[in-house]
Coordinates of C-alpha atoms in Angstrom, one line a residue:
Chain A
X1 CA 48.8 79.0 -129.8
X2 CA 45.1 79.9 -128.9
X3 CA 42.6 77.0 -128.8
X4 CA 40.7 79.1 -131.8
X5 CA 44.3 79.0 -134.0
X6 CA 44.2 75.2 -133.6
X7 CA 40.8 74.9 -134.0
X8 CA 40.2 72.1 -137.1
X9 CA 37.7 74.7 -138.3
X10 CA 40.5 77.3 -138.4
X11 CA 42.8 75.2 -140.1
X12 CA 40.9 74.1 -142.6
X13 CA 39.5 77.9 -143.1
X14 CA 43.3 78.7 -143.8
X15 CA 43.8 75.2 -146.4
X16 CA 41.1 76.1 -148.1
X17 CA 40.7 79.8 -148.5
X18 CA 43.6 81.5 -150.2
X19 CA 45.2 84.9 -148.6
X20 CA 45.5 87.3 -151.6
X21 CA 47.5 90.3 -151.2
X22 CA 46.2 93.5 -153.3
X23 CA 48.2 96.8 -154.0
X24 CA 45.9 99.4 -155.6
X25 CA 47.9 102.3 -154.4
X26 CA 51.2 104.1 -156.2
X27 CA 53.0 103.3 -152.7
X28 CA 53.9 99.4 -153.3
X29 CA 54.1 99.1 -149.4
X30 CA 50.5 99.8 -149.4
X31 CA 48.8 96.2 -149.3
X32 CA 45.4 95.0 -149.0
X33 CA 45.1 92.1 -147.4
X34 CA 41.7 89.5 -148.3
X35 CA 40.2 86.2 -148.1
X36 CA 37.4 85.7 -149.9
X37 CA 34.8 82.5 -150.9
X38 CA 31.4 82.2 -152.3
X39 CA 30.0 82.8 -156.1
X40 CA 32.0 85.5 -157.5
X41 CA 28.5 85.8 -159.9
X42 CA 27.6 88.1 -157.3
X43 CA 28.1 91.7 -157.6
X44 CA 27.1 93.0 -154.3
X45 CA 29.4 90.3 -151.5
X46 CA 29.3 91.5 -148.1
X47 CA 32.6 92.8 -146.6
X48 CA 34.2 92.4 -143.6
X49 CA 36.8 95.4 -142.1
X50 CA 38.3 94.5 -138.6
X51 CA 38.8 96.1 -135.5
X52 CA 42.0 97.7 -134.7
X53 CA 43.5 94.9 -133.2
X54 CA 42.2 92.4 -135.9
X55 CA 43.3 90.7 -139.1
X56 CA 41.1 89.9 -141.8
X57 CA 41.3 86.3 -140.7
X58 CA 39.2 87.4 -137.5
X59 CA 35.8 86.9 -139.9
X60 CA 36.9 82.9 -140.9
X61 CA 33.3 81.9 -139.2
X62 CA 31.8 84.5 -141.3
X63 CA 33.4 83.3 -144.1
X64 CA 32.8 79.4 -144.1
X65 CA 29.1 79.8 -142.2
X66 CA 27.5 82.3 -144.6
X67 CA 29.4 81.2 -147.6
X68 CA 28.1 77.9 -147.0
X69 CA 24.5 79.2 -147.7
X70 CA 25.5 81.0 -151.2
X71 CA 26.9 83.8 -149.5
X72 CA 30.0 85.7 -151.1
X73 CA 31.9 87.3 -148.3
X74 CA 35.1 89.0 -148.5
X75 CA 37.1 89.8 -145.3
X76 CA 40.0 92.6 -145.7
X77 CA 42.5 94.1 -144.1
X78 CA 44.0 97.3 -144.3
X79 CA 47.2 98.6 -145.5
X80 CA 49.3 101.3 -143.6
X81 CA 46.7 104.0 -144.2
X82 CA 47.9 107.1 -142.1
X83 CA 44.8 109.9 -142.8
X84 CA 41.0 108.6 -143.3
X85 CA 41.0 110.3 -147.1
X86 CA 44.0 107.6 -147.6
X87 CA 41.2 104.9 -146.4
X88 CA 38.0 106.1 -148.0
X89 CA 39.9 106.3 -151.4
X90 CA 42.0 103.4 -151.0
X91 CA 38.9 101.1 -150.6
X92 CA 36.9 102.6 -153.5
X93 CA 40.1 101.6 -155.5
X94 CA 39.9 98.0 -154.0
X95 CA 36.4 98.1 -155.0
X96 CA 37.4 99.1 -158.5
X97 CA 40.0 96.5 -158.7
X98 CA 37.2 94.0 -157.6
X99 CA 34.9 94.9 -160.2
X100 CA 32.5 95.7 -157.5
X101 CA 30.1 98.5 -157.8
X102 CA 27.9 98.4 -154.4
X103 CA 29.0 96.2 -151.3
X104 CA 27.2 95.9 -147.6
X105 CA 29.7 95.7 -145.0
X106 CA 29.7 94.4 -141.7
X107 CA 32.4 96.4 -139.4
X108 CA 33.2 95.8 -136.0
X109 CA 34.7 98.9 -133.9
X110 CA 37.4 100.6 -135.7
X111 CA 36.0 98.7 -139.0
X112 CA 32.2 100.0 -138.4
X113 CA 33.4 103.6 -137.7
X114 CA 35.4 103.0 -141.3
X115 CA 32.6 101.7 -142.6
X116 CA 30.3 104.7 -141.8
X117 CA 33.4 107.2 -143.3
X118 CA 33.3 105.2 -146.6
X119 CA 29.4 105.5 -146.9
X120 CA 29.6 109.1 -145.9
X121 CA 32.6 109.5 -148.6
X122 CA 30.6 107.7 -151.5
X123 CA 27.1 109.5 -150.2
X124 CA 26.7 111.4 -153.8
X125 CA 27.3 108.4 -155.9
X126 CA 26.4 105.3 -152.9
X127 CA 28.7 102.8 -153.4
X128 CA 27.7 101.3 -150.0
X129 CA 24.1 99.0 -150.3
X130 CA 24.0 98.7 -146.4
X131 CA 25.9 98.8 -142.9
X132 CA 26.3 96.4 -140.6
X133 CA 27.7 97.6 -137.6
X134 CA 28.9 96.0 -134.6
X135 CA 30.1 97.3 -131.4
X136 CA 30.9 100.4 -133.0
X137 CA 30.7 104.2 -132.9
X138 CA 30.6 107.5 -134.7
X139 CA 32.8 109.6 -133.0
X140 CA 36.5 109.0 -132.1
X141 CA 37.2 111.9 -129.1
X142 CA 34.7 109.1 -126.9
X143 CA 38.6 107.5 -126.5
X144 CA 39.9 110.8 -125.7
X145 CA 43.3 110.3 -127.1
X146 CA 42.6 112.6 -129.9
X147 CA 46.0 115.1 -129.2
X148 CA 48.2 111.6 -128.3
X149 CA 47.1 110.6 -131.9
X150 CA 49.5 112.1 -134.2
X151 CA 52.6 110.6 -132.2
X152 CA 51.5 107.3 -132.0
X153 CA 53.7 106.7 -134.8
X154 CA 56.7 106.9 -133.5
X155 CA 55.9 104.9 -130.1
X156 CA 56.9 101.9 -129.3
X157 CA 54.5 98.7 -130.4
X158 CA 54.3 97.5 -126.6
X159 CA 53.1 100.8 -125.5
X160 CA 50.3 100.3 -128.4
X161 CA 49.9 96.7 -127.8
X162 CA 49.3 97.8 -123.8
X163 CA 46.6 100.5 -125.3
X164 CA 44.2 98.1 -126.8
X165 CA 44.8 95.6 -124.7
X166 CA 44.2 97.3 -121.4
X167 CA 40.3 97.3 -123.3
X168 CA 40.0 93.3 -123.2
X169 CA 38.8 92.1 -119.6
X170 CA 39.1 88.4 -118.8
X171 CA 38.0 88.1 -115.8
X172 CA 34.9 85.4 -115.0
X173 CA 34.4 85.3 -118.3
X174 CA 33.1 82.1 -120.0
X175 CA 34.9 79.7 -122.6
X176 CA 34.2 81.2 -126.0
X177 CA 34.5 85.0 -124.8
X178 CA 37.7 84.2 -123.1
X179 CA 38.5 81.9 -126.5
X180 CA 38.2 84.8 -128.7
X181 CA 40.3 86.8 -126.7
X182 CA 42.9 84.8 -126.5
X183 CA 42.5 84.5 -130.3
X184 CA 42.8 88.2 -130.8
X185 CA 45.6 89.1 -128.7
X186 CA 48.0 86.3 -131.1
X187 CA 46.2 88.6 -134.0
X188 CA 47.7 91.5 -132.1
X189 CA 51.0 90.2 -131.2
X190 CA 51.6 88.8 -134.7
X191 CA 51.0 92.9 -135.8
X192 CA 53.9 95.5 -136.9
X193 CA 54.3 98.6 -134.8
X194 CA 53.6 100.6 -138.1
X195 CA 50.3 98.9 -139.0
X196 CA 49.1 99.0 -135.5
X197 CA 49.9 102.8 -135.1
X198 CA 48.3 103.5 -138.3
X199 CA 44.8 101.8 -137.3
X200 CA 45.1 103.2 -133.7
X201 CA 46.0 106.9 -135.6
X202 CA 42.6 106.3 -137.8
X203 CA 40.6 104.8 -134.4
X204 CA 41.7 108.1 -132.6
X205 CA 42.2 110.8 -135.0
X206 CA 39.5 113.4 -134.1
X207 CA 36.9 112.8 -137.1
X208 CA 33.5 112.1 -136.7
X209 CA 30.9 110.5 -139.3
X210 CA 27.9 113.1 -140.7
X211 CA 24.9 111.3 -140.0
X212 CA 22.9 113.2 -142.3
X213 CA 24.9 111.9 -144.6
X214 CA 24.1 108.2 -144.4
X215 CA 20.5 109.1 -143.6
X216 CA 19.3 107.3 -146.5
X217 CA 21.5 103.9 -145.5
X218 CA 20.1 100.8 -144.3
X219 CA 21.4 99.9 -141.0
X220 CA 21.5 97.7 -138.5
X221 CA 23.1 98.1 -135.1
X222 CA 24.5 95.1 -133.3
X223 CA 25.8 94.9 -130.1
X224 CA 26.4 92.8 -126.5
X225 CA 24.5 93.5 -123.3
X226 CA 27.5 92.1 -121.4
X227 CA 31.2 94.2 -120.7
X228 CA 32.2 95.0 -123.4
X229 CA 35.2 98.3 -124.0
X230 CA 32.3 100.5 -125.6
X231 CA 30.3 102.0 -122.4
X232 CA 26.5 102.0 -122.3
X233 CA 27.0 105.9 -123.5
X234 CA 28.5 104.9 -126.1
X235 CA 25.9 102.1 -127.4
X236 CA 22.8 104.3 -126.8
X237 CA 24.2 107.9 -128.5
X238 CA 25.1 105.2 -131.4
X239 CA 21.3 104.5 -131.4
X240 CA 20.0 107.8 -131.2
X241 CA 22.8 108.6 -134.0
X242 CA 20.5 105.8 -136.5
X243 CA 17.1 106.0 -134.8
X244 CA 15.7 103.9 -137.6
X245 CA 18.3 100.8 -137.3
X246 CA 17.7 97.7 -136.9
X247 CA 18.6 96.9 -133.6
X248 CA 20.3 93.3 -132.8
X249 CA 20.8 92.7 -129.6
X250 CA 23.3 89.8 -128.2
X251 CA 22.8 88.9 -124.7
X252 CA 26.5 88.5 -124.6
X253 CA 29.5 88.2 -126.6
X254 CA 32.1 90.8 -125.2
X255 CA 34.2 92.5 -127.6
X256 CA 34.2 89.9 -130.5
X257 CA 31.0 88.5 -130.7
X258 CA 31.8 87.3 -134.0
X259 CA 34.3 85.2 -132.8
X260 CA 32.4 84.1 -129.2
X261 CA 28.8 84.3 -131.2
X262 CA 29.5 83.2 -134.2
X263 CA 26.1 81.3 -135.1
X264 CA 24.0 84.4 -133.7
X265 CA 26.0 86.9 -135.3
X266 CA 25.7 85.0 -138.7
X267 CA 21.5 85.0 -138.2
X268 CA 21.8 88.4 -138.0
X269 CA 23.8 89.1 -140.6
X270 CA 21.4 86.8 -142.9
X271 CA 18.3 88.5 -141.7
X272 CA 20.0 91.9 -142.5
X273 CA 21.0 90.8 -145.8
X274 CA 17.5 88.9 -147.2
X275 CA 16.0 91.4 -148.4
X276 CA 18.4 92.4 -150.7
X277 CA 18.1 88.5 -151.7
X278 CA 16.0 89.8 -155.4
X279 CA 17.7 91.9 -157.7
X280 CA 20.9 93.9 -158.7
X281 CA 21.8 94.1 -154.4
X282 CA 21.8 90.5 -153.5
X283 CA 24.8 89.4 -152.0
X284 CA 24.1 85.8 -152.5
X285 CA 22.9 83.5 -155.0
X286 CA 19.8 81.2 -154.5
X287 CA 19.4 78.1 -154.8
X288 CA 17.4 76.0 -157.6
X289 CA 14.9 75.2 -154.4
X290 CA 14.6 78.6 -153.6
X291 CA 14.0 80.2 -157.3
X292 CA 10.9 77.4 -157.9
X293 CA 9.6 78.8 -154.8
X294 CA 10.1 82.0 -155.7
X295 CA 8.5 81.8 -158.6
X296 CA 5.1 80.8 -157.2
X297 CA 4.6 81.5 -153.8
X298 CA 4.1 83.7 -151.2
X299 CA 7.9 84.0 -149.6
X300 CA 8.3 85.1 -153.1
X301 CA 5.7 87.8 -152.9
X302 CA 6.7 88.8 -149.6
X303 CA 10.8 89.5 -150.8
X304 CA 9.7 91.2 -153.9
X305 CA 7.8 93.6 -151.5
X306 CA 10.6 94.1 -149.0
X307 CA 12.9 94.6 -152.2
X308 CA 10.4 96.8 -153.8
X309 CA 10.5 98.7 -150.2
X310 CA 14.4 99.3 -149.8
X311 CA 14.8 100.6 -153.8
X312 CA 11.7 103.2 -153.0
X313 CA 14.3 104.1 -149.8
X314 CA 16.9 104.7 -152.5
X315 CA 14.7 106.6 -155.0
X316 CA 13.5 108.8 -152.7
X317 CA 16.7 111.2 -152.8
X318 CA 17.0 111.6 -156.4
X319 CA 13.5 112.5 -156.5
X320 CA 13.7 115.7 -153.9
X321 CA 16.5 116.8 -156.5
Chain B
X1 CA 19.4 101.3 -109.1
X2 CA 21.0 103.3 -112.0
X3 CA 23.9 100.6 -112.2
X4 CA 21.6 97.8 -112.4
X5 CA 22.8 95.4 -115.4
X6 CA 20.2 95.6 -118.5
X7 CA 18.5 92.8 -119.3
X8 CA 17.5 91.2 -122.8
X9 CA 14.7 88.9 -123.0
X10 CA 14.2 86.7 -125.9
X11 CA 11.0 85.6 -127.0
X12 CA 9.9 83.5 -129.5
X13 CA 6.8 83.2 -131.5
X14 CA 5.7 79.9 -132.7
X15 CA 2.4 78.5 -134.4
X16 CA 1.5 77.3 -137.6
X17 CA 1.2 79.4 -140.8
X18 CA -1.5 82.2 -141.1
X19 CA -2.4 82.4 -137.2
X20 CA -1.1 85.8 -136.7
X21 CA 2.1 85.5 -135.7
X22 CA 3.9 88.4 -137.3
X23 CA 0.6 90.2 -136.9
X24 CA 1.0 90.0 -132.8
X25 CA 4.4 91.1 -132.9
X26 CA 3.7 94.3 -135.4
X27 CA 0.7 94.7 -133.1
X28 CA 2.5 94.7 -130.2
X29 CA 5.6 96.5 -131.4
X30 CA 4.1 98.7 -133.9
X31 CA 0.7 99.2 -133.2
X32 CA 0.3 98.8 -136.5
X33 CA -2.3 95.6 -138.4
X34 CA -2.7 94.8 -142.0
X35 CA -5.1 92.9 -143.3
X36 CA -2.9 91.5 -146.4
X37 CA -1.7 88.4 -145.9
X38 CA 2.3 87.9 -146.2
X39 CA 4.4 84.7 -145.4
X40 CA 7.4 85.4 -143.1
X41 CA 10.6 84.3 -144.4
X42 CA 12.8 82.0 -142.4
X43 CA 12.5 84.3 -139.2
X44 CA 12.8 88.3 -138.5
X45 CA 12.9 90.0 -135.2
X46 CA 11.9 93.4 -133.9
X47 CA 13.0 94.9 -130.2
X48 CA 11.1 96.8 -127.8
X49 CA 11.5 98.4 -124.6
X50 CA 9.1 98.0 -121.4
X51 CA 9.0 98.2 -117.7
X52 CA 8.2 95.1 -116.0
X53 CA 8.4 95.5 -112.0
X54 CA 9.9 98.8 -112.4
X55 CA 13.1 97.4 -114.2
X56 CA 13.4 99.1 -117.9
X57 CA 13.4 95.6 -120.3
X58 CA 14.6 95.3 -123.8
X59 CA 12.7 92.6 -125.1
X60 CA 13.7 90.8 -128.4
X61 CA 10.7 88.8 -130.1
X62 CA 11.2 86.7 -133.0
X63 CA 8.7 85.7 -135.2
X64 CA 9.5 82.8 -137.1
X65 CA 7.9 81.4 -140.2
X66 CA 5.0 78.7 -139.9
X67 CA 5.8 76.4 -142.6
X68 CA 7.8 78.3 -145.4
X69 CA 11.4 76.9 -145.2
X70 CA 12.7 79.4 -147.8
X71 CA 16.2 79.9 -146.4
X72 CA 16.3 78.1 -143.3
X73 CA 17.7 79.7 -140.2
X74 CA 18.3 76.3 -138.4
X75 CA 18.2 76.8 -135.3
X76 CA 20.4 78.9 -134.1
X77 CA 17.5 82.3 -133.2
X78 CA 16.4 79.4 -130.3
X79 CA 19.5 79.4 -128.6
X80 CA 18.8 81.5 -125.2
X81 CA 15.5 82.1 -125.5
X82 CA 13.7 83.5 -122.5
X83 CA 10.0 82.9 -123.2
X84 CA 8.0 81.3 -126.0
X85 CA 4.5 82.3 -126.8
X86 CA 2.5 79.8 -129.0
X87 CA -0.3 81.0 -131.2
X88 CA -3.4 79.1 -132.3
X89 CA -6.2 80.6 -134.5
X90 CA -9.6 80.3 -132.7
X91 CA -11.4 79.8 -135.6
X92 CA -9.3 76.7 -136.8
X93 CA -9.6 73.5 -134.9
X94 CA -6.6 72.3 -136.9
X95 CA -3.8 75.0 -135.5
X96 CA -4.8 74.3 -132.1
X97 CA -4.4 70.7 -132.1
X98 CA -0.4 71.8 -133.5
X99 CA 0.1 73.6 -130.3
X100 CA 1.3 70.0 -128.7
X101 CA 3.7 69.5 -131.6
X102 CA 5.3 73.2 -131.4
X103 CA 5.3 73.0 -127.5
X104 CA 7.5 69.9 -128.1
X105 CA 9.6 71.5 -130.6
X106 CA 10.4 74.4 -129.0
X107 CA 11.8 72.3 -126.1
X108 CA 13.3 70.2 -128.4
X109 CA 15.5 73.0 -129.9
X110 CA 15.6 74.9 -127.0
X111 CA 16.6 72.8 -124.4
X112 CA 15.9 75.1 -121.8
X113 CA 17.5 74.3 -118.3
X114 CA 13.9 73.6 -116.5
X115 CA 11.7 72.8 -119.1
X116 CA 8.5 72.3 -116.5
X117 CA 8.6 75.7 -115.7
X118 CA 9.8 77.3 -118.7
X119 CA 7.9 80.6 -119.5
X120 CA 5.2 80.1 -122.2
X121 CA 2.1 81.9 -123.1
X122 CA -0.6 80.4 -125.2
X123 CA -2.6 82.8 -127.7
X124 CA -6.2 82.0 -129.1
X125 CA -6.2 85.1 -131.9
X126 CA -8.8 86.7 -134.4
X127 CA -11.5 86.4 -131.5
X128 CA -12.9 89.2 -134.0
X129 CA -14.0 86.6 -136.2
X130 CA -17.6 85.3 -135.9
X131 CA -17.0 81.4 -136.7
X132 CA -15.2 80.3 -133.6
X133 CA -13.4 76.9 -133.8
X134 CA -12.1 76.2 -130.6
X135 CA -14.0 76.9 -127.3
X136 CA -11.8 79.0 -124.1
X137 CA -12.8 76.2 -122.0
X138 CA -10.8 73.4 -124.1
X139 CA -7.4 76.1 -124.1
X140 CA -7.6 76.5 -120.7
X141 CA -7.8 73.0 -120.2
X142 CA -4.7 72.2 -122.5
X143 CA -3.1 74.8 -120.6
X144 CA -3.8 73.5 -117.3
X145 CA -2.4 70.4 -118.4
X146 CA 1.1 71.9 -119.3
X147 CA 1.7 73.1 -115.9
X148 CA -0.8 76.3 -115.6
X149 CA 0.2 77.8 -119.2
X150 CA -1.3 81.8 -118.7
X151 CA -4.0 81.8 -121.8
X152 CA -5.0 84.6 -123.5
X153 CA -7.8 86.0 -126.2
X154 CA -6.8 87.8 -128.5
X155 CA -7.5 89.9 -131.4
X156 CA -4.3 91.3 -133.2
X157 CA -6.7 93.4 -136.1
X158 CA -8.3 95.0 -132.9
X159 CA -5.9 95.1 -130.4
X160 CA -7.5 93.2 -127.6
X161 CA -5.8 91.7 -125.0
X162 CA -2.0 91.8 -127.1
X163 CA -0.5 93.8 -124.7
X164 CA -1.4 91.8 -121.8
X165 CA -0.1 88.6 -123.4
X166 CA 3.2 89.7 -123.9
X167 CA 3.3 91.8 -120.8
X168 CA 2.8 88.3 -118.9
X169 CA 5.6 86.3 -120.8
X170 CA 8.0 89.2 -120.0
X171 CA 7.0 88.9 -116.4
X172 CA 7.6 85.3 -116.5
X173 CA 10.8 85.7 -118.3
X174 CA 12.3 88.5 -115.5
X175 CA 11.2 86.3 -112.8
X176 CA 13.4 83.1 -114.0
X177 CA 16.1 85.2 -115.0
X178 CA 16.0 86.7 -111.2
X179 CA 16.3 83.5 -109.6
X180 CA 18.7 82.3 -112.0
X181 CA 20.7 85.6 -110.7
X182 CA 20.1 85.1 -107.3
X183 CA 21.6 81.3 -107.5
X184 CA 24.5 82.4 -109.6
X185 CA 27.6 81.2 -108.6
X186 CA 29.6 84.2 -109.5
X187 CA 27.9 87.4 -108.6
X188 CA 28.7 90.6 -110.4
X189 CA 31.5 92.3 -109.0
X190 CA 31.5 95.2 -106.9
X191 CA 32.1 98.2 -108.2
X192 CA 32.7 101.1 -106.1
X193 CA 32.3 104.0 -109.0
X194 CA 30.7 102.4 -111.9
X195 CA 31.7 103.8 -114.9
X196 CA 33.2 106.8 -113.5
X197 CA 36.3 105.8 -112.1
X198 CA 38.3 105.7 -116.2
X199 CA 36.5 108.8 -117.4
X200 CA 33.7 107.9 -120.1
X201 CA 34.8 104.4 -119.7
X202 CA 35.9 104.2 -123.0
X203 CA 39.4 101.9 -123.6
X204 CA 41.0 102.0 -127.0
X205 CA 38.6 99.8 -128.9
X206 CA 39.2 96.6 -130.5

């Protein structure tokens, strides 16, 4: 077992926080996985979607830091979803089941690049409030496997394992990067050859995302300036792709920062999410503290003008119609 | 030269409430000033990219809040932090004489690993306004006793003198982090093709 695995914090993530399974599809083999914690009062919780390799257990630190501060957070994973129409309507049925009209969702790699398909999906009717995306990408032929894609049903799981894994360096690399690594590869051993080879046939599948389509989404772009399996290429077309993105930068992390960087990627996340922290968006609720301040000073000013700001980005689209 | 690793420096504004802080950084980053007066939350950030000693520098400058502790973000945005520029208002006798406390705190927090020679900048602001507080002479002198702290004048409203002051704590920054890279026990390996030798360098992601 990896020193994360019998971490007490991950234990007692895993006795605390109950896995639910979901089915929201005709197929019954179709399950979503989740965990979920914080006020269910809120009607906008940010979402979690792994990498490839991941399981919805990979966001625990997410879950137990920002839920801790009145966040509600909801890590998934997906079902065996074959085509990305499969995906984009599978999770706006999840969202339906939830009761959950808008969410903001924080997706790392294969989950970012989902992320940006489901916004791009629900553009005419947003059901996405913002994007948090994190070591991600807009394209899949940057892998270059986009003809290899339709077999990789039908190969064997330790060809696939050996795909994804041939990404993850480990060499000279300190404690909690080589920690999360460790962590990930028992996420991707404990994987079935079919639900591996349907992520790696969505990461790969030649599809791209519409930027114009998410123009008016609020972003923010997080990556590591250390090795990580996205080259420099990759993170700056990603930039130019949202030029007006937040950008937050980790001096290091490797390919799971949320893992290795937990407390920074959690800061982020919060700053990202504040200013949704008045009104119908807010993905957490406030303490008593908070509200009396609210009420009277000037933090409380200040949000209701950052909040005022974002809803004017939303307006604006209807308006040009 | 192409090859060489990027570099993020981290800097962190500190100073009590109404100084300027946020209005440096929008300065700086933005070019932008208002006048209206509006308490930062917890902390934000906001990235920018310069040359210092011909090396192409993201810098990452966080402006944290001087005495609102709506939403806390402990203190987790001081972990690695390259540089720290404290801010005083020249006109109030009061915010200078917090520059000891913040100074303390940020080491506190912090912990940088040489804290003698850790990069800071101090910043007398609104040297537009008429009624000044604090003389140059009695900065400079608190500076000197910190161990030669660079001091600057500024005015964020009119841009004097932002630039320099930030263009100094990056300088600092780069020239700690190069002798941290020159005394580093493991040097980056060599490699012989860069990114070219798996074309576009891109593995299955994860």
């Amino acid at each position: 077992m990896s020193d994360i695995s019998k971490s007490q914090e991950y234990m007692s993530f895993r006795s605390t926080i109950p896995q639910r399974k979901v089915v929201v599809d005709d197929d019954n083999t179709k399950e979503w996985t989740l965990y979920e914690a914080g006020p269910k009062t809120v009607k906008s919780p940010l979402v979690c979607f792994p990498p490839a390799s991941g399981t919805a257990d990979v966001y625990f630190r997410q879950i137990l830091g920002l839920s801790a501060l009145g966040y509600r957070v909801i890590a998934v994973e997906y079902p065996m979803y074959w085509t990305m129409k499969e995906f984009v309507e599978g999770f706006r049925k999840l969202m339906d089941h939830l009761g959950l009209d808008k969410v903001h969702i924080f997706g790392a790699s294969l989950g970012g690049f989902l992320a940006q398909k489901f916004a791009e999906y629900t553009s005419r009717s947003p059901r996405v409030g913002s994007l948090v995306l994190c070591n991600s990408f807009y394209d899949t032929s940057i892998f270059q496997q986009t003809s290899s894609a339709p077999t990789f049903w039908m190969m064997p799981a330790v060809v696939l394992k050996k795909m994804v894994m041939g990404s993850f360096h480990k060499t000279e690399t300190e404690s909690h990067i080589a920690d999360s690594i460790d962590f990930m590869v028992e996420r991707l051993d404990s994987m079935s050859q079919q639900a591996l080879a349907s992520r790696l046939t969505l990461n790969c599948m030649n599809c791209y995302v519409e930027p114009q389509k998410l123009r008016d989404v609020d972003v923010t772009l997080m990556d590591v300036f250390d090795e990580c399996a996205l080259s420099l290429n990759v993170r700056e077309e990603m930039c130019k792709c949202y030029p007006e993105a937040k950008r937050a930068h980790l001096k290091s992390g490797g390919n799971f920062p949320y893992l290795s960087r937990s407390m920074e990627v959690n800061v982020f996340l919060q700053i990202h999410l504040r200013k949704y922290d008045i009104g119908s968006l807010r993905a957490r609720e406030l303490t008593e503290e908070e509200m009396a301040m609210l009420a009277d000073s000037d933090a409380g000013k200040s949000l209701q003008e950052n909040y005022e700001k974002e809803r004017g980005k939303e307006v604006r689209p209807k308006d040009r119609m | 030269m192409a090859s060489r690793k990027k570099v993020l420096l981290k800097v962190i504004i500190l100073g009590d409430s109404g100084v300027g802080k946020t209005s440096l950084m929008n300065q700086y980053v933005a070019k932008k000033f208002s006048n209206q007066y509006k308490a930062t939350i917890g902390a934000d950030f906001l990235t920018k990219e310069v040359m210092v000693d011909d090396r192409l520098v993201t810098m990452q400058i966080w402006d944290t809040a001087g005495q609102e502790r709506f939403q806390s973000l402990g203190v987790a945005f001081y972990r690695g932090a390259d540089g720290c520029v404290l801010v005083f208002d020249v006109t109030m006798p009061n915010t200078f004489r917090s520059l000891d406390s913040w100074r303390d705190e940020f080491l506190i927090q912090a912990s940088p690993r040489d804290p003698e020679n850790f990069p800071f900048v101090v910043i007398g602001n609104k040297v537009d306004l008429e009624n000044r507080g604090v003389s140059g002479r009695r900065a400079q002198g608190w500076c000197h006793t910190k161990g030669d702290i660079p001091y600057f004048e500024t005015s964020a409203k009119e841009a004097i003198n932002v630039e320099q002051a930030f263009q100094a704590v990056a300088k600092n920054a780069m020239a700690q982090e190069t002798d941290v890279e020159l005394c580093s026990e493991f040097p980056d390996p060599i490699k012989l093709s860069g990114d070219n030798n798996k074309p576009q360098g891109n593995n299955c992601p994860c």
